[in-house]
PDB file of C-alpha atoms in Angstrom:
ATOM      1  CA  UNK A   1     -26.605  22.706  28.735  1.00  0.00           C
ATOM      2  CA  UNK A   2     -30.352  23.433  28.155  1.00  0.00           C
ATOM      3  CA  UNK A   3     -30.657  19.944  26.715  1.00  0.00           C
ATOM      4  CA  UNK A   4     -29.890  18.409  30.181  1.00  0.00           C
ATOM      5  CA  UNK A   5     -32.350  20.586  31.933  1.00  0.00           C
ATOM      6  CA  UNK A   6     -34.413  17.648  32.758  1.00  0.00           C
ATOM      7  CA  UNK A   7     -31.459  15.351  33.615  1.00  0.00           C
ATOM      8  CA  UNK A   8     -28.751  17.465  35.075  1.00  0.00           C
ATOM      9  CA  UNK A   9     -27.347  14.128  36.777  1.00  0.00           C
ATOM     10  CA  UNK A  10     -25.950  13.515  33.409  1.00  0.00           C
ATOM     11  CA  UNK A  11     -23.593  16.372  33.636  1.00  0.00           C
ATOM     12  CA  UNK A  12     -21.713  14.748  36.509  1.00  0.00           C
ATOM     13  CA  UNK A  13     -21.083  11.332  34.872  1.00  0.00           C
ATOM     14  CA  UNK A  14     -17.547  10.344  34.933  1.00  0.00           C
ATOM     15  CA  UNK A  15     -15.532   9.899  31.841  1.00  0.00           C
ATOM     16  CA  UNK A  16     -12.750   7.846  33.204  1.00  0.00           C
ATOM     17  CA  UNK A  17     -10.308   7.834  30.522  1.00  0.00           C
ATOM     18  CA  UNK A  18     -10.119  11.783  30.612  1.00  0.00           C
ATOM     19  CA  UNK A  19     -10.580  12.051  34.314  1.00  0.00           C
ATOM     20  CA  UNK A  20     -13.403  14.478  34.092  1.00  0.00           C
ATOM     21  CA  UNK A  21     -17.050  14.654  33.732  1.00  0.00           C
ATOM     22  CA  UNK A  22     -19.617  14.893  31.035  1.00  0.00           C
ATOM     23  CA  UNK A  23     -19.946  18.519  31.475  1.00  0.00           C
ATOM     24  CA  UNK A  24     -16.121  18.965  30.895  1.00  0.00           C
ATOM     25  CA  UNK A  25     -16.026  17.832  27.253  1.00  0.00           C
ATOM     26  CA  UNK A  26     -16.925  18.794  23.680  1.00  0.00           C
ATOM     27  CA  UNK A  27     -18.787  16.140  21.748  1.00  0.00           C
ATOM     28  CA  UNK A  28     -17.721  15.411  18.279  1.00  0.00           C
ATOM     29  CA  UNK A  29     -18.946  12.965  15.759  1.00  0.00           C
ATOM     30  CA  UNK A  30     -16.498  10.862  13.560  1.00  0.00           C
ATOM     31  CA  UNK A  31     -19.167  10.381  10.939  1.00  0.00           C
ATOM     32  CA  UNK A  32     -20.829  12.817   8.484  1.00  0.00           C
ATOM     33  CA  UNK A  33     -24.417  13.302   9.309  1.00  0.00           C
ATOM     34  CA  UNK A  34     -25.882  12.992   5.736  1.00  0.00           C
ATOM     35  CA  UNK A  35     -27.026   9.443   6.054  1.00  0.00           C
ATOM     36  CA  UNK A  36     -28.458   9.851   9.597  1.00  0.00           C
ATOM     37  CA  UNK A  37     -30.330  12.924   8.492  1.00  0.00           C
ATOM     38  CA  UNK A  38     -31.640  11.275   5.443  1.00  0.00           C
ATOM     39  CA  UNK A  39     -32.965   8.202   7.510  1.00  0.00           C
ATOM     40  CA  UNK A  40     -34.728  10.794   9.728  1.00  0.00           C
ATOM     41  CA  UNK A  41     -36.329  12.126   6.785  1.00  0.00           C
ATOM     42  CA  UNK A  42     -37.487   8.971   5.596  1.00  0.00           C
ATOM     43  CA  UNK A  43     -39.195   8.495   8.989  1.00  0.00           C
ATOM     44  CA  UNK A  44     -41.203  11.629   8.317  1.00  0.00           C
ATOM     45  CA  UNK A  45     -39.208  14.046  10.358  1.00  0.00           C
ATOM     46  CA  UNK A  46     -38.347  17.535   8.988  1.00  0.00           C
ATOM     47  CA  UNK A  47     -34.509  18.077   9.146  1.00  0.00           C
ATOM     48  CA  UNK A  48     -32.928  21.242   8.180  1.00  0.00           C
ATOM     49  CA  UNK A  49     -30.381  21.096   5.368  1.00  0.00           C
ATOM     50  CA  UNK A  50     -27.188  22.237   7.196  1.00  0.00           C
ATOM     51  CA  UNK A  51     -23.724  21.506   6.410  1.00  0.00           C
ATOM     52  CA  UNK A  52     -21.666  20.205   9.247  1.00  0.00           C
ATOM     53  CA  UNK A  53     -18.429  21.848  10.579  1.00  0.00           C
ATOM     54  CA  UNK A  54     -15.343  19.868  10.083  1.00  0.00           C
ATOM     55  CA  UNK A  55     -12.481  19.578  12.425  1.00  0.00           C
ATOM     56  CA  UNK A  56      -9.198  18.068  11.226  1.00  0.00           C
ATOM     57  CA  UNK A  57      -8.469  15.265  13.732  1.00  0.00           C
ATOM     58  CA  UNK A  58      -4.882  16.082  14.013  1.00  0.00           C
ATOM     59  CA  UNK A  59      -5.770  19.198  15.798  1.00  0.00           C
ATOM     60  CA  UNK A  60      -6.693  17.295  18.855  1.00  0.00           C
ATOM     61  CA  UNK A  61      -4.406  16.373  21.516  1.00  0.00           C
ATOM     62  CA  UNK A  62      -4.754  12.492  21.946  1.00  0.00           C
ATOM     63  CA  UNK A  63      -4.072  12.671  25.678  1.00  0.00           C
ATOM     64  CA  UNK A  64      -7.244  14.928  25.944  1.00  0.00           C
ATOM     65  CA  UNK A  65      -9.436  12.982  23.548  1.00  0.00           C
ATOM     66  CA  UNK A  66     -11.070   9.466  23.712  1.00  0.00           C
ATOM     67  CA  UNK A  67     -13.550   7.831  21.376  1.00  0.00           C
ATOM     68  CA  UNK A  68     -16.742   6.540  23.115  1.00  0.00           C
ATOM     69  CA  UNK A  69     -18.741   3.633  21.642  1.00  0.00           C
ATOM     70  CA  UNK A  70     -22.373   4.312  22.106  1.00  0.00           C
ATOM     71  CA  UNK A  71     -24.964   1.234  22.531  1.00  0.00           C
ATOM     72  CA  UNK A  72     -28.515   2.212  22.184  1.00  0.00           C
ATOM     73  CA  UNK A  73     -30.412   1.268  25.313  1.00  0.00           C
ATOM     74  CA  UNK A  74     -33.485  -0.993  25.575  1.00  0.00           C
ATOM     75  CA  UNK A  75     -35.847   1.922  24.878  1.00  0.00           C
ATOM     76  CA  UNK A  76     -33.714   2.694  21.752  1.00  0.00           C
ATOM     77  CA  UNK A  77     -33.574   6.309  22.578  1.00  0.00           C
ATOM     78  CA  UNK A  78     -30.864   6.708  25.112  1.00  0.00           C
ATOM     79  CA  UNK A  79     -27.376   5.120  25.198  1.00  0.00           C
ATOM     80  CA  UNK A  80     -26.466   2.622  27.821  1.00  0.00           C
ATOM     81  CA  UNK A  81     -24.076   3.596  30.420  1.00  0.00           C
ATOM     82  CA  UNK A  82     -20.426   2.922  29.448  1.00  0.00           C
ATOM     83  CA  UNK A  83     -18.052   0.315  30.649  1.00  0.00           C
ATOM     84  CA  UNK A  84     -14.214   0.188  30.213  1.00  0.00           C
ATOM     85  CA  UNK A  85     -14.550  -1.472  26.834  1.00  0.00           C
ATOM     86  CA  UNK A  86     -16.641   1.378  25.430  1.00  0.00           C
ATOM     87  CA  UNK A  87     -13.658   3.767  25.457  1.00  0.00           C
ATOM     88  CA  UNK A  88     -11.075   3.577  22.692  1.00  0.00           C
ATOM     89  CA  UNK A  89      -7.700   5.574  22.571  1.00  0.00           C
ATOM     90  CA  UNK A  90      -7.819   8.391  20.023  1.00  0.00           C
ATOM     91  CA  UNK A  91      -5.676   7.181  17.247  1.00  0.00           C
ATOM     92  CA  UNK A  92      -5.710   7.059  13.643  1.00  0.00           C
ATOM     93  CA  UNK A  93      -6.658   3.480  13.414  1.00  0.00           C
ATOM     94  CA  UNK A  94      -9.382   3.887  16.083  1.00  0.00           C
ATOM     95  CA  UNK A  95     -10.822   6.772  14.246  1.00  0.00           C
ATOM     96  CA  UNK A  96     -10.787   4.938  10.950  1.00  0.00           C
ATOM     97  CA  UNK A  97     -12.821   2.026  12.716  1.00  0.00           C
ATOM     98  CA  UNK A  98     -15.652   4.121  13.880  1.00  0.00           C
ATOM     99  CA  UNK A  99     -16.077   6.651  11.170  1.00  0.00           C
ATOM    100  CA  UNK A 100     -19.007   4.832   9.163  1.00  0.00           C
ATOM    101  CA  UNK A 101     -22.759   4.997  10.150  1.00  0.00           C
ATOM    102  CA  UNK A 102     -23.975   1.553  11.019  1.00  0.00           C
ATOM    103  CA  UNK A 103     -26.945  -0.125   9.382  1.00  0.00           C
ATOM    104  CA  UNK A 104     -28.452  -0.528  13.037  1.00  0.00           C
ATOM    105  CA  UNK A 105     -28.188   3.216  13.357  1.00  0.00           C
ATOM    106  CA  UNK A 106     -30.085   3.793  10.027  1.00  0.00           C
ATOM    107  CA  UNK A 107     -32.821   1.366  10.786  1.00  0.00           C
ATOM    108  CA  UNK A 108     -33.417   2.733  14.233  1.00  0.00           C
ATOM    109  CA  UNK A 109     -34.071   6.195  12.831  1.00  0.00           C
ATOM    110  CA  UNK A 110     -36.128   4.926  10.048  1.00  0.00           C
ATOM    111  CA  UNK A 111     -38.270   3.071  12.163  1.00  0.00           C
ATOM    112  CA  UNK A 112     -39.084   5.947  14.796  1.00  0.00           C
ATOM    113  CA  UNK A 113     -42.560   6.373  15.628  1.00  0.00           C
ATOM    114  CA  UNK A 114     -44.353   9.943  15.493  1.00  0.00           C
ATOM    115  CA  UNK A 115     -43.775  10.564  19.077  1.00  0.00           C
ATOM    116  CA  UNK A 116     -40.416   9.198  19.607  1.00  0.00           C
ATOM    117  CA  UNK A 117     -37.579  11.604  20.109  1.00  0.00           C
ATOM    118  CA  UNK A 118     -35.295  11.876  17.272  1.00  0.00           C
ATOM    119  CA  UNK A 119     -31.765  11.500  18.668  1.00  0.00           C
ATOM    120  CA  UNK A 120     -29.510  10.749  15.572  1.00  0.00           C
ATOM    121  CA  UNK A 121     -26.380  10.309  17.616  1.00  0.00           C
ATOM    122  CA  UNK A 122     -27.470   7.807  20.350  1.00  0.00           C
ATOM    123  CA  UNK A 123     -25.937   4.762  18.736  1.00  0.00           C
ATOM    124  CA  UNK A 124     -22.939   6.674  16.891  1.00  0.00           C
ATOM    125  CA  UNK A 125     -19.570   6.702  18.455  1.00  0.00           C
ATOM    126  CA  UNK A 126     -18.693  10.009  19.935  1.00  0.00           C
ATOM    127  CA  UNK A 127     -15.258  11.575  19.985  1.00  0.00           C
ATOM    128  CA  UNK A 128     -14.925  13.282  23.367  1.00  0.00           C
ATOM    129  CA  UNK A 129     -12.372  16.122  23.767  1.00  0.00           C
ATOM    130  CA  UNK A 130     -11.606  17.446  27.440  1.00  0.00           C
ATOM    131  CA  UNK A 131     -11.651  21.147  27.405  1.00  0.00           C
ATOM    132  CA  UNK A 132     -12.467  23.813  24.851  1.00  0.00           C
ATOM    133  CA  UNK A 133     -11.887  23.899  21.013  1.00  0.00           C
ATOM    134  CA  UNK A 134     -11.366  27.178  19.166  1.00  0.00           C
ATOM    135  CA  UNK A 135     -13.866  27.878  16.620  1.00  0.00           C
ATOM    136  CA  UNK A 136     -11.079  28.726  14.213  1.00  0.00           C
ATOM    137  CA  UNK A 137     -10.000  25.118  14.099  1.00  0.00           C
ATOM    138  CA  UNK A 138     -13.359  24.098  12.209  1.00  0.00           C
ATOM    139  CA  UNK A 139     -14.158  24.606   8.543  1.00  0.00           C
ATOM    140  CA  UNK A 140     -17.494  24.188   6.947  1.00  0.00           C
ATOM    141  CA  UNK A 141     -18.099  21.807   3.910  1.00  0.00           C
TER     142      UNK A 141
END
């Protein structure tokens, strides 16, 4: 929540398909972060070597889960506001369709200037889950 201290209005944004707000969901990534972090390192950023936690997709209830496509805004540092077409149902097919890092995401991160914020997820699809997720559902790899 501290991440949103400067922009608390974000927490009240609607996530229409889940009938909740930004503050009501857990944000997950359908992509492994290795390529994103490597691109950040190439731009001169110091990124810690950490292994991501992995959550088997079949643990998530599809009625409480949606995929949100993220489009980098004009400044390249924040995502554009979503429209109805930016939400995909949480299915095996839609998850497979978004589980790759795009060339645009890599190029954006590699071209960051020294004072630019380094937000690796701004143009990576998000899996949004309404509610809490037990930590026991995760594994580390």
